[in-house]
CSV table of N, CA, C and O and ligand atoms in Angstrom, one decimal:
chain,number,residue,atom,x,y,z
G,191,UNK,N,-307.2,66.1,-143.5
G,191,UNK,CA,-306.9,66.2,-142.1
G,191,UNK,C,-308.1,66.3,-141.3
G,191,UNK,O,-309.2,66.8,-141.7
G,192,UNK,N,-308.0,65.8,-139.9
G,192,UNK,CA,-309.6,65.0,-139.5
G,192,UNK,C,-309.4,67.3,-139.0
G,192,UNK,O,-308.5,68.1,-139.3
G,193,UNK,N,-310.9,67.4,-138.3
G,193,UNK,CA,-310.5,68.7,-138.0
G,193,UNK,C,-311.0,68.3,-136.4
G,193,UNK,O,-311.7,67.4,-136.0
G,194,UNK,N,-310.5,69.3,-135.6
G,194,UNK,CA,-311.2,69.5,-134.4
G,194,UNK,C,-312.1,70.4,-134.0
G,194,UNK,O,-313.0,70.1,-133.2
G,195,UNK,N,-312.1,71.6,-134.5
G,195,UNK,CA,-313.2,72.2,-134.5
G,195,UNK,C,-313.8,72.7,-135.6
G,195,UNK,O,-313.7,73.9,-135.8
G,196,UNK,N,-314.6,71.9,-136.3
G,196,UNK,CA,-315.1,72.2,-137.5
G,196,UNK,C,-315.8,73.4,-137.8
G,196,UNK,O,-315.8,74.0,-138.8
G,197,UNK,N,-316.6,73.7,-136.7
G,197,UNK,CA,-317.3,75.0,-136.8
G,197,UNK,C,-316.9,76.2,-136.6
G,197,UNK,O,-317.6,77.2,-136.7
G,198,UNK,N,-315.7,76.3,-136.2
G,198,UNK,CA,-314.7,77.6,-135.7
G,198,UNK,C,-313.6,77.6,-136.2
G,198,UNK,O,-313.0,76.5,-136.1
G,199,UNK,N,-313.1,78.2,-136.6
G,199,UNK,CA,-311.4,78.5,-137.1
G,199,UNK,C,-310.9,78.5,-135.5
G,199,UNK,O,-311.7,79.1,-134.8
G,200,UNK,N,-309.9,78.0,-134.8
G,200,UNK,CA,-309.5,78.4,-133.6
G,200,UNK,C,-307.6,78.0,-133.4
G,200,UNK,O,-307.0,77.1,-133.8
G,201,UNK,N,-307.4,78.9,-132.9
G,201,UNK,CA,-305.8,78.5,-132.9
G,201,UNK,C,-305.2,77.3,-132.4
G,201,UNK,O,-304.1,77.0,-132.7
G,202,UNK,N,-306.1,76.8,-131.8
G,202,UNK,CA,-305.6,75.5,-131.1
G,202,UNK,C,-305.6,74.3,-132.6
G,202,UNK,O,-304.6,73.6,-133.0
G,203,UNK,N,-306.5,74.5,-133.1
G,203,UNK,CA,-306.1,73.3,-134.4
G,203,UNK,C,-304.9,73.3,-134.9
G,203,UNK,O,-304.3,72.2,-135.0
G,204,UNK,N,-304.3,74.7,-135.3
G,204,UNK,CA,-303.4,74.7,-135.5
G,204,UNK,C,-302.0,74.2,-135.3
G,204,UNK,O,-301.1,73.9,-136.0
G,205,UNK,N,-302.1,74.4,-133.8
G,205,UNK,CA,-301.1,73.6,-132.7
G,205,UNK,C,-300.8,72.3,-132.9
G,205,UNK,O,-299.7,71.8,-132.7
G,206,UNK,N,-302.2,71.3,-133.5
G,206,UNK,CA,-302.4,70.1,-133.2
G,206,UNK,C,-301.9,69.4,-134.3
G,206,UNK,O,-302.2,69.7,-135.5
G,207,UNK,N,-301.1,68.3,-133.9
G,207,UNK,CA,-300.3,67.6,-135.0
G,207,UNK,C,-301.2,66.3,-135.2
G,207,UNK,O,-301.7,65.6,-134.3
G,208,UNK,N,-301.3,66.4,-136.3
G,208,UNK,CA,-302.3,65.2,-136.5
G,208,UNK,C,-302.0,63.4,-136.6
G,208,UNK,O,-302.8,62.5,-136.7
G,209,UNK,N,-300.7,63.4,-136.5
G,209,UNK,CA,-300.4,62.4,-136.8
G,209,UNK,C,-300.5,61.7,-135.5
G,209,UNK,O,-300.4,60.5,-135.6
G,210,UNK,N,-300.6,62.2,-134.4
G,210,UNK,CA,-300.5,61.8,-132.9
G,210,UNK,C,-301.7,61.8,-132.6
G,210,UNK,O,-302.6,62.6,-133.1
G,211,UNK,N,-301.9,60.7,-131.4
G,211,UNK,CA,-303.4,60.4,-131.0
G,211,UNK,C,-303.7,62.1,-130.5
G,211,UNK,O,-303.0,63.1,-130.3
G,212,UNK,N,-305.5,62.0,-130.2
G,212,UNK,CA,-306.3,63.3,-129.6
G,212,UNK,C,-306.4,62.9,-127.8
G,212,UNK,O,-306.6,61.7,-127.3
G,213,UNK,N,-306.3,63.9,-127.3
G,213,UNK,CA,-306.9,63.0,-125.5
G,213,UNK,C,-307.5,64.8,-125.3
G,213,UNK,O,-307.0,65.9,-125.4
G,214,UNK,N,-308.8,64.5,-125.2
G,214,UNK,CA,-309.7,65.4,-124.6
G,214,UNK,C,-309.6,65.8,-122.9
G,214,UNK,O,-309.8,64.8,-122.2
G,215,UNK,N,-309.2,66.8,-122.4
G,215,UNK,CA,-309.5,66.8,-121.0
G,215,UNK,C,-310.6,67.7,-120.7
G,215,UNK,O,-310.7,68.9,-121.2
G,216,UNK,N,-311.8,67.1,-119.7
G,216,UNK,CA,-312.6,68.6,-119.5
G,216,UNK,C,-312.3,68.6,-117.8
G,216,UNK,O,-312.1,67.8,-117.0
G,217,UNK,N,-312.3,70.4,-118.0
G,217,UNK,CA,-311.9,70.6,-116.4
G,217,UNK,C,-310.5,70.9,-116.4
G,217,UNK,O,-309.8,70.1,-117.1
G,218,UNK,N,-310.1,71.8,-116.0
G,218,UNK,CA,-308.8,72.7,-115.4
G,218,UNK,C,-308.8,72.3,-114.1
G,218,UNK,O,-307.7,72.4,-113.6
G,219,UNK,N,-309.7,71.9,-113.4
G,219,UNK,CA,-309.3,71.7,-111.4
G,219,UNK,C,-308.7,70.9,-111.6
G,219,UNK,O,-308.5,70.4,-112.8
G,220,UNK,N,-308.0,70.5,-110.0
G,220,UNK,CA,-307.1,69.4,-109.8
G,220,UNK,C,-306.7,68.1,-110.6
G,220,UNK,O,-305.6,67.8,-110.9
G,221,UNK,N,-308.0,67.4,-110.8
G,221,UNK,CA,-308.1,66.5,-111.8
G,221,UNK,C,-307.2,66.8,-113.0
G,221,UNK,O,-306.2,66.2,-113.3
G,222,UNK,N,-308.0,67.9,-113.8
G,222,UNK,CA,-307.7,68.0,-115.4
G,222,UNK,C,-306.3,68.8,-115.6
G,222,UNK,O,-305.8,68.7,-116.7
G,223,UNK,N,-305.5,69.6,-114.5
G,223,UNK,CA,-304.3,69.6,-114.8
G,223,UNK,C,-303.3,68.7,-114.0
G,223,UNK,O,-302.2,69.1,-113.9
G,224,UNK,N,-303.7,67.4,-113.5
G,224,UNK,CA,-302.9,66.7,-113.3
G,224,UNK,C,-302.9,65.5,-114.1
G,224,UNK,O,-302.0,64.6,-114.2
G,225,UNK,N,-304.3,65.4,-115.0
G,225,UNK,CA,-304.1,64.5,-116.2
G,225,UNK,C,-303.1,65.2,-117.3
G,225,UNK,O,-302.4,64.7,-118.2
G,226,UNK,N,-303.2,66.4,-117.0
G,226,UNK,CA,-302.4,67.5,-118.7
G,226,UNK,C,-301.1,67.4,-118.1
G,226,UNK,O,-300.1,67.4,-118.9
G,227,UNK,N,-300.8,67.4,-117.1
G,227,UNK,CA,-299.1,67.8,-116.5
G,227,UNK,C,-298.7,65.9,-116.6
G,227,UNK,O,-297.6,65.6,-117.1
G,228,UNK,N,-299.3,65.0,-116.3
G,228,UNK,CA,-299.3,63.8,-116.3
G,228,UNK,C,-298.7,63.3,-118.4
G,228,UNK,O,-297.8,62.7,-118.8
G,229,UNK,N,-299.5,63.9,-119.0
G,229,UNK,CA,-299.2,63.5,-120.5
G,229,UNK,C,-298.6,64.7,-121.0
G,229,UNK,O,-298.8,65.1,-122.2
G,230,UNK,N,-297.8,65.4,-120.2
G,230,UNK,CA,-297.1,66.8,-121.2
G,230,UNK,C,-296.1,65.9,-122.0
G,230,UNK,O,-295.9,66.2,-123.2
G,231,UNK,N,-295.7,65.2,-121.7
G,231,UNK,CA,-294.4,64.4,-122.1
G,231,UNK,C,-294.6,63.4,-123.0
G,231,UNK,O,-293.7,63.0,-123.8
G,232,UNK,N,-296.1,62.9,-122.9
G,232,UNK,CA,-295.9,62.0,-124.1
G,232,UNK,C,-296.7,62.7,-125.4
G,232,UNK,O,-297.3,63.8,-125.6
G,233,UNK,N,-296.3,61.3,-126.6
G,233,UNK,CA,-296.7,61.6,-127.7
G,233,UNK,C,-298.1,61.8,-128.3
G,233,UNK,O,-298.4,61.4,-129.5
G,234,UNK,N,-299.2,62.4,-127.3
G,234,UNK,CA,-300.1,62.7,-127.8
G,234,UNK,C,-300.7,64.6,-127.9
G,234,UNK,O,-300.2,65.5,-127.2
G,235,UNK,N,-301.7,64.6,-128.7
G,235,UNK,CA,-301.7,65.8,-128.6
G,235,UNK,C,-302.8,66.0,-127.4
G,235,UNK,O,-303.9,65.4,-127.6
G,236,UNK,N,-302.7,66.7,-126.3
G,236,UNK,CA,-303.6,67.1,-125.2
G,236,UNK,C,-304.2,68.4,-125.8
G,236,UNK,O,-303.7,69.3,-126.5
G,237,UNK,N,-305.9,68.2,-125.3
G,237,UNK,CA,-306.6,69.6,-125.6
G,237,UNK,C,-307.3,70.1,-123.9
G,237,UNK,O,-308.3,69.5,-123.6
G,238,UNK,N,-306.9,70.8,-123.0
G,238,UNK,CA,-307.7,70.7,-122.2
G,238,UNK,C,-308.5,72.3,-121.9
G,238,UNK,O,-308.1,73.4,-121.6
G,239,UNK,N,-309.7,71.7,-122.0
G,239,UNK,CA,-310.9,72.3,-121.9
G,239,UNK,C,-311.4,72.8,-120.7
G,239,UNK,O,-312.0,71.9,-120.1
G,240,UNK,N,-311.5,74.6,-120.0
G,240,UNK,CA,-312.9,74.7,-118.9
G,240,UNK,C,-312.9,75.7,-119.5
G,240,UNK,O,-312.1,76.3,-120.2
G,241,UNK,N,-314.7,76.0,-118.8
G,241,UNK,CA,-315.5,77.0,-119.0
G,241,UNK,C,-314.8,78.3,-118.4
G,241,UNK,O,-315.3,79.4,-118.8
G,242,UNK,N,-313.8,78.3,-117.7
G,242,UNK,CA,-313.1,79.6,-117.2
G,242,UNK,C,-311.6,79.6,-117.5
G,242,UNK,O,-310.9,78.6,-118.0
G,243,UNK,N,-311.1,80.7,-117.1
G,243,UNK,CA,-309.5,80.9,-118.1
G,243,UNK,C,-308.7,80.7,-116.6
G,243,UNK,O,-307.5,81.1,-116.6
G,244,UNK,N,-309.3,80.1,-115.5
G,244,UNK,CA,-308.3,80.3,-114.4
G,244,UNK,C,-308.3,78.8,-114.1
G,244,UNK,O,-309.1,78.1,-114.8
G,245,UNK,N,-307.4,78.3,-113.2
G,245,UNK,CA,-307.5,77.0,-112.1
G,245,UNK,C,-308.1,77.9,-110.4
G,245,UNK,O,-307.4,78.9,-110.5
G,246,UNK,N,-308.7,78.0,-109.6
G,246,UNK,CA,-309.2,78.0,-108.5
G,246,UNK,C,-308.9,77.0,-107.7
G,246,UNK,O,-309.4,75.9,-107.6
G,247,UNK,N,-307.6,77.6,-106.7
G,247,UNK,CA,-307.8,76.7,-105.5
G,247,UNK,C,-308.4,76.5,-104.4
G,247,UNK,O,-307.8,76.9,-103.4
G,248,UNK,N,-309.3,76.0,-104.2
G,248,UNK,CA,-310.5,76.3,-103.5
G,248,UNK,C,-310.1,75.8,-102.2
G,248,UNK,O,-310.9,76.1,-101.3
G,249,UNK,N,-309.1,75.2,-101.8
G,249,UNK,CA,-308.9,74.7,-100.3
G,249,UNK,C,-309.0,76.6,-99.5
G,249,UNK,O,-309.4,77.0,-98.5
G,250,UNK,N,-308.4,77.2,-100.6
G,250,UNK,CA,-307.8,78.9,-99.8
G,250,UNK,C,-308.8,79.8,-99.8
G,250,UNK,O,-308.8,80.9,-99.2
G,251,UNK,N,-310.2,79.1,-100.6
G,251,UNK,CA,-311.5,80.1,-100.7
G,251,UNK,C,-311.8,81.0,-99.2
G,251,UNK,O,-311.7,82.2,-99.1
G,252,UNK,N,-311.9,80.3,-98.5
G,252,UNK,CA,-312.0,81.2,-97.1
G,252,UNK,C,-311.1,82.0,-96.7
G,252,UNK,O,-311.5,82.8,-95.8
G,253,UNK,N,-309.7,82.1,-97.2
G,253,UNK,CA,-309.0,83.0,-96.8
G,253,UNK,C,-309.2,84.2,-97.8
G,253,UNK,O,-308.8,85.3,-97.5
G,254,UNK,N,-309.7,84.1,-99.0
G,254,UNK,CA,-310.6,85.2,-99.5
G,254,UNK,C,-311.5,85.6,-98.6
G,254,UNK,O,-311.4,86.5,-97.8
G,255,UNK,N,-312.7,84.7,-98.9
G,255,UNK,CA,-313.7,85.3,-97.6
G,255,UNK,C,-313.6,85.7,-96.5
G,255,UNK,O,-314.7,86.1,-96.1
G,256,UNK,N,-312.5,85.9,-95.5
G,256,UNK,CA,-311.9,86.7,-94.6
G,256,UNK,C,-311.0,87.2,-94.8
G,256,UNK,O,-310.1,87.5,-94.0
G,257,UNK,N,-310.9,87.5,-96.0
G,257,UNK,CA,-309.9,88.7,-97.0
G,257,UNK,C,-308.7,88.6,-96.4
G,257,UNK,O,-308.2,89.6,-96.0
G,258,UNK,N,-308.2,87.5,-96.3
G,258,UNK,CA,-306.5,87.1,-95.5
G,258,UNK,C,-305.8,87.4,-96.4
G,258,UNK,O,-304.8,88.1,-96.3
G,259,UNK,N,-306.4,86.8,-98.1
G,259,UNK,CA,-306.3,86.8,-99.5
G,259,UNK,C,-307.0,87.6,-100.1
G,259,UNK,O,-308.1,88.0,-99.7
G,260,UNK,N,-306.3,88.1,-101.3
G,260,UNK,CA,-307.1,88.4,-102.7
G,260,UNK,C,-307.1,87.4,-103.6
G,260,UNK,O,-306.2,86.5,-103.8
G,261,UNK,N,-308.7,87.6,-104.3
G,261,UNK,CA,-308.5,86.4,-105.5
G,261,UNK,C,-308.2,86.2,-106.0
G,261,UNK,O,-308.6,85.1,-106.5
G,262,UNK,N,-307.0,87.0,-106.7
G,262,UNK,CA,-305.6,86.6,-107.7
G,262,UNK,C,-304.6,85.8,-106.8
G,262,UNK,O,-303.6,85.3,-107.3
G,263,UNK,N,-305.1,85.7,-105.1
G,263,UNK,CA,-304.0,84.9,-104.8
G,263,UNK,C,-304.3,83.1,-105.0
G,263,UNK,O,-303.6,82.2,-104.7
G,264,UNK,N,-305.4,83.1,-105.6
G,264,UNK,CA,-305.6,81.8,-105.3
G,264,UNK,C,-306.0,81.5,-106.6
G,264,UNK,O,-306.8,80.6,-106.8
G,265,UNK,N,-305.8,82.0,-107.4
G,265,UNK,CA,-306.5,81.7,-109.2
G,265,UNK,C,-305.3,81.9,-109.9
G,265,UNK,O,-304.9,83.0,-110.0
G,266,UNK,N,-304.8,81.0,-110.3
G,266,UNK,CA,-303.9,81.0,-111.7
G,266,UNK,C,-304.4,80.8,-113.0
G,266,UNK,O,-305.5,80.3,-113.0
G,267,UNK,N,-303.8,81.1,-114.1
G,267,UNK,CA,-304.4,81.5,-115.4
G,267,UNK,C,-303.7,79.9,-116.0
G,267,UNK,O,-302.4,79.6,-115.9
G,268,UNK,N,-304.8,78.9,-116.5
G,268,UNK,CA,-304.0,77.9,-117.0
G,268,UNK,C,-303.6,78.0,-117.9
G,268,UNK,O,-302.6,77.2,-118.1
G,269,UNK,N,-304.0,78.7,-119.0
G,269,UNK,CA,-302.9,78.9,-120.1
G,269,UNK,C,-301.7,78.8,-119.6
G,269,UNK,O,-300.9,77.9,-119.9
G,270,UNK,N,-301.2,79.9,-118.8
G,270,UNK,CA,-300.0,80.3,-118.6
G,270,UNK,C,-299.1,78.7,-117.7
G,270,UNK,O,-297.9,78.4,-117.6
G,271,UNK,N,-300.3,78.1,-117.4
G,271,UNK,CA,-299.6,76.9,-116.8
G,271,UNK,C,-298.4,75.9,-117.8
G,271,UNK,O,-297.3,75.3,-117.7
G,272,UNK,N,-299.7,76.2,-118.8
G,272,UNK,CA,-298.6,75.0,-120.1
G,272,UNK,C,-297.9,76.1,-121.0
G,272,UNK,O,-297.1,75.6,-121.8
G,273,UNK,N,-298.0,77.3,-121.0
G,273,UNK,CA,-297.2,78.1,-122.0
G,273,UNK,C,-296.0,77.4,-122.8
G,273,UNK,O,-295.9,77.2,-124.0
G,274,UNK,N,-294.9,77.1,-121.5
G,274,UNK,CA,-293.9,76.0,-122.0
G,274,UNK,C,-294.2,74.5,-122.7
G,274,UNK,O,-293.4,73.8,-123.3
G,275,UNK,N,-295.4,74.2,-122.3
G,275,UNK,CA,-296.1,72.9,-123.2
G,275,UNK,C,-296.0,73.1,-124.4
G,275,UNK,O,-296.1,74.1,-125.0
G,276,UNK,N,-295.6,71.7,-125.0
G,276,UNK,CA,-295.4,71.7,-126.8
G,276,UNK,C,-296.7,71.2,-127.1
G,276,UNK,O,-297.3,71.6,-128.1
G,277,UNK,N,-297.3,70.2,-126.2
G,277,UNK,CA,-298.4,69.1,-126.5
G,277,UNK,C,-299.5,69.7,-125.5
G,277,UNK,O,-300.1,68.7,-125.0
G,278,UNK,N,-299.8,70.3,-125.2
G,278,UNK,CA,-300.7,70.9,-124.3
G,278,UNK,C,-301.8,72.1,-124.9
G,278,UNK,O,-301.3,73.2,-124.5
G,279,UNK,N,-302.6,72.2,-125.4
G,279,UNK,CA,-303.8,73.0,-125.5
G,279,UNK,C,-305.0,73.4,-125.0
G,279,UNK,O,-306.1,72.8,-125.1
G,280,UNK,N,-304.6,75.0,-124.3
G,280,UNK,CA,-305.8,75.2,-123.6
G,280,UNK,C,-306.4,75.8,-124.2
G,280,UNK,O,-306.0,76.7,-124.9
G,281,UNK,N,-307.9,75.3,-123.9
G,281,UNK,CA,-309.4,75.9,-124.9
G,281,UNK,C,-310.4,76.2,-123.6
G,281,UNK,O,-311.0,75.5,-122.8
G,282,UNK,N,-310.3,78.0,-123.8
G,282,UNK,CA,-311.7,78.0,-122.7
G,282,UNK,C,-312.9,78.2,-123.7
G,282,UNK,O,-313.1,78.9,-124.7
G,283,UNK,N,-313.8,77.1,-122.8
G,283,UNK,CA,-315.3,76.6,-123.6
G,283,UNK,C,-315.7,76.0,-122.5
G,283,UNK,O,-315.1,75.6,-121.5
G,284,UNK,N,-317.3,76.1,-122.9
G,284,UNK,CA,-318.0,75.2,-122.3
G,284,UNK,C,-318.4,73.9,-122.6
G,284,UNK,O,-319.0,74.0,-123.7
G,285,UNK,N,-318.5,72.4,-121.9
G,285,UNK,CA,-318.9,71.6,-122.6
G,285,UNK,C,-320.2,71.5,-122.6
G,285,UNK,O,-320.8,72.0,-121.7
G,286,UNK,N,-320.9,70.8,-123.8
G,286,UNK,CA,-322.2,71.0,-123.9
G,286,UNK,C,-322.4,69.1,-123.8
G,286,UNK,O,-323.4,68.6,-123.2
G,287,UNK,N,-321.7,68.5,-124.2
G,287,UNK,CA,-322.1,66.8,-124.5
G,287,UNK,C,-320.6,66.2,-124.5
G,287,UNK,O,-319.5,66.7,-124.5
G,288,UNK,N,-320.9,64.8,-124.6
G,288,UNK,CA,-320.0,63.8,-125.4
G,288,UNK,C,-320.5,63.0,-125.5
G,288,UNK,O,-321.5,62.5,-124.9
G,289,UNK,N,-320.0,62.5,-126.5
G,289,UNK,CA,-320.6,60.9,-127.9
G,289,UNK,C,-319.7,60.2,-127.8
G,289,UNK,O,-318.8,60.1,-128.6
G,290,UNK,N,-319.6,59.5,-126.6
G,290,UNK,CA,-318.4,58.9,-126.2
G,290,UNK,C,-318.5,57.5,-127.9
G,290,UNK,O,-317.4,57.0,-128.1
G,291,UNK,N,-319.3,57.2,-128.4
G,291,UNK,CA,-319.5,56.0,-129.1
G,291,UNK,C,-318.5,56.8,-130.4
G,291,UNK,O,-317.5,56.1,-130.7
G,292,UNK,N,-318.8,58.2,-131.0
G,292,UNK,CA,-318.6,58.5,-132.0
G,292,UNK,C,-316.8,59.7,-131.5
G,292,UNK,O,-316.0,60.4,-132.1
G,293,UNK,N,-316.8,59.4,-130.5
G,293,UNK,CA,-315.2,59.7,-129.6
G,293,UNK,C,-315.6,61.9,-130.3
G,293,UNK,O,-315.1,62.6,-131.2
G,294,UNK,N,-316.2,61.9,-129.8
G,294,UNK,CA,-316.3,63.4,-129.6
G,294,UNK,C,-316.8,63.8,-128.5
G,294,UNK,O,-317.5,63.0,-127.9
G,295,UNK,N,-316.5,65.6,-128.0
G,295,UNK,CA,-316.7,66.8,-127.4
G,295,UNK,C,-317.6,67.3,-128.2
G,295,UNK,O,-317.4,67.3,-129.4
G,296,UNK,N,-318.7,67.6,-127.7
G,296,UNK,CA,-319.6,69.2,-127.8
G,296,UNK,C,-319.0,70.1,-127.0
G,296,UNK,O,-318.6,70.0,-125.8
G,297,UNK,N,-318.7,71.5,-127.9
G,297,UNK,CA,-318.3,72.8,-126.7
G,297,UNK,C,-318.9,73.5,-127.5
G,297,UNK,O,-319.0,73.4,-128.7
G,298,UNK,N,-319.5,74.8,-126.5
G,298,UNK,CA,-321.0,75.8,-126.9
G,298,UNK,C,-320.0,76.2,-128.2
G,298,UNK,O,-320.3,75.9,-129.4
G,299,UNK,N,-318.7,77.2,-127.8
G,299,UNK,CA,-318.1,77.8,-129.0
G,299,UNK,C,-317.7,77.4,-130.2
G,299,UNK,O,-318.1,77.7,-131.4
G,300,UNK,N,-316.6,76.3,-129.7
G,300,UNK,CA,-315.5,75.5,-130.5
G,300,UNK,C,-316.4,74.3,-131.2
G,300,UNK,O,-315.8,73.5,-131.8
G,301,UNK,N,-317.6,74.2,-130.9
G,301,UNK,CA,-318.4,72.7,-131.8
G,301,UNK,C,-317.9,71.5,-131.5
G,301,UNK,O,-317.7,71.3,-130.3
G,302,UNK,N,-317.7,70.5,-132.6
G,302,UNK,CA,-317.3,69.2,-132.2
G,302,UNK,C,-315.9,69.2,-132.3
G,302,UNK,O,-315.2,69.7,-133.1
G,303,UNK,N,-315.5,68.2,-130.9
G,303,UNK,CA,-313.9,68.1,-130.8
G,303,UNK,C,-313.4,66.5,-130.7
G,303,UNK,O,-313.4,66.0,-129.6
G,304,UNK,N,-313.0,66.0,-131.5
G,304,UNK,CA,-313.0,64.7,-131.6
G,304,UNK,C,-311.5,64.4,-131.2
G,304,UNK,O,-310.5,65.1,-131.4
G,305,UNK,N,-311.8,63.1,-130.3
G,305,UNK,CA,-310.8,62.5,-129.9
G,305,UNK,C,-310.1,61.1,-130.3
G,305,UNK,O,-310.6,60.6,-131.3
G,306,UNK,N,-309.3,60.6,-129.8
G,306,UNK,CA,-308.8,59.4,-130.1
G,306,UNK,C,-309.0,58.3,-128.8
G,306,UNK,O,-308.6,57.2,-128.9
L,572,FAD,C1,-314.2,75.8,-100.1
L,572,FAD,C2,-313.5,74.5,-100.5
L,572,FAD,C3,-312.5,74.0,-99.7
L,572,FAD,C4,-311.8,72.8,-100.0
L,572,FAD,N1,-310.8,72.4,-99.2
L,572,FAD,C5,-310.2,71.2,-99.5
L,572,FAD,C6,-309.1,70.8,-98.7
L,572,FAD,O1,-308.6,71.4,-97.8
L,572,FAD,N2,-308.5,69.6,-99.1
L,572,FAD,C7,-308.9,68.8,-100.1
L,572,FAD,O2,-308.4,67.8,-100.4
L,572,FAD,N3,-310.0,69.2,-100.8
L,572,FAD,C8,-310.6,70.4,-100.6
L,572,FAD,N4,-311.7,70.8,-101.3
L,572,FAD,C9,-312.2,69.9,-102.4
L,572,FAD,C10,-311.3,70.1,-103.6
L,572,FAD,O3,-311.2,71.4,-104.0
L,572,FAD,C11,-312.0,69.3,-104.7
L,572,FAD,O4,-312.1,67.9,-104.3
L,572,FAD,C12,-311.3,69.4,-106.0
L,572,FAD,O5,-311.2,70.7,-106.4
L,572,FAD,C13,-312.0,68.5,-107.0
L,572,FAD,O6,-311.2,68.6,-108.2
L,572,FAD,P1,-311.8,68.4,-109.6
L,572,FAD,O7,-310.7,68.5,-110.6
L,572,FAD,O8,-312.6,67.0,-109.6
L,572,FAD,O9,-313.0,69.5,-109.8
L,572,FAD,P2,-312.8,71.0,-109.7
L,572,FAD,O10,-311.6,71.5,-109.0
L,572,FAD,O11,-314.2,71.5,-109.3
L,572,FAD,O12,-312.6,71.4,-111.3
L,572,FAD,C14,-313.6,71.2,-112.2
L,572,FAD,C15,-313.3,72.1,-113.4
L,572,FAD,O13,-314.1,71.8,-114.5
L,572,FAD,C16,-314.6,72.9,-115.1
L,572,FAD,N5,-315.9,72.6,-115.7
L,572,FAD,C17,-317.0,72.0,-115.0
L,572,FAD,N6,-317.9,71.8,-115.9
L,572,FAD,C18,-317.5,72.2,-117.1
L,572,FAD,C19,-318.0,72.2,-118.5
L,572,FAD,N7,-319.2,71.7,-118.7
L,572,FAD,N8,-317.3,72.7,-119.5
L,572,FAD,C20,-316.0,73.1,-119.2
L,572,FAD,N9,-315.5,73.1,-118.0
L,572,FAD,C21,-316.2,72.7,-117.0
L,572,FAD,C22,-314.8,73.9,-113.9
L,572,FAD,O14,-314.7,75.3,-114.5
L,572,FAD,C23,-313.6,73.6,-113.1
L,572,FAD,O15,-312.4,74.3,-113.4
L,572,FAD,C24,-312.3,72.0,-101.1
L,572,FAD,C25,-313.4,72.5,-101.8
L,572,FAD,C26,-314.0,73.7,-101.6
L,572,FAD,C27,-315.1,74.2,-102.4
C-alpha cells in the first residue's frame, strides 16, 4: 500500500482508501475549502492541509480590531468543518515543498505526501 506519510504514523492514513485517486489541498482559506467542499462528493480521497487548525475570515478582521468581535467570531475550526466528511482529511502541517514531477507534498511534520 503506497503510504502517505511515511515518516509519521498519523491518523489520516488511516482514513485513506487507497484504491481511490490522492488530491492534495494546501490552504484551509477560501480557496482550499472550497476546493474540499467542491470534491466532498466525489470518488477521491481529499487531504487538506494548513499550518493552522482554524479557517479565518479575514473580510471581519477589523471588527476584531474594534472589538465589534471576538476572535472566535470569525475563526472556525476546519476539522470540524468536514467532521461529517467521509472523503475529507484535515492535516494541520506546514508545507515545506512540492515535487510536482514526482506528484508529492513536503510537510515539516507529516513528511512526504503523495498525490495522484
Ligand atoms: C483584512 C482583510 C479584509 C479582507 N476583506 C475582503 C472583502 O471584504 N472581500 C473580499 O472579497 N476579500 C477580502 N479580503 C481578501 C480575502 O480574504 C482573500 O482574497 C482570501 O482570503 C484569499 O483566499 P486564499 O484561500 O487564496 O488565501 P487565504 O485565505 O490567505 O488562505 C491561505 C491558507 O493557506 C495556509 N497556508 C499558507 N501557507 C501554508 C503552508 N506553507 N503550509 C500550510 N498552510 C499554509 C494559511 O494558513 C491559510 O489558511 C480581505 C483580506 C484581508 C486580510
Amino acid at each position: 500500500m503506497r503510504q502517505a506519510f511515511p515518516q509519521q504514523s498519523h491518523a489520516a492514513e488511516n482514513m485513506l482508501n487507497p484504491a481511490r485517486p490522492r488530491v492534495v489541498i494546501i490552504g484551509g482559506g477560501f480557496t482550499g475549502l472550497a476546493a474540499a467542499r467542491t470534491l466532498e462528493k466525489a470518488a477521491a480521497e481529499v487531504i487538506l492541509i494548513d499550518r493552522s487548525n482554524h479557517h479565518l475570515f479575514q473580510p471581519l478582521l477589523y471588527q476584531v480590531a474594534t472589538a465589534a468581535l471576538s476572535p472566535a467570531d470569525i475563526a472556525s475550526a476546519t476539522r470540524a468543518m468536514f467532521s461529517k466528511s467521509s472523503n475529507v482529511s484535515v492535516v494541520m502541517d506546514e508545507v515545506t515543498g512540492i515535487d510536482a514531477g514526482q506528484r508529492q507534498v513536503m510537510a515539516r511534520k507529516s513528511g512526504i505526501i503523495s498525490y495522484d
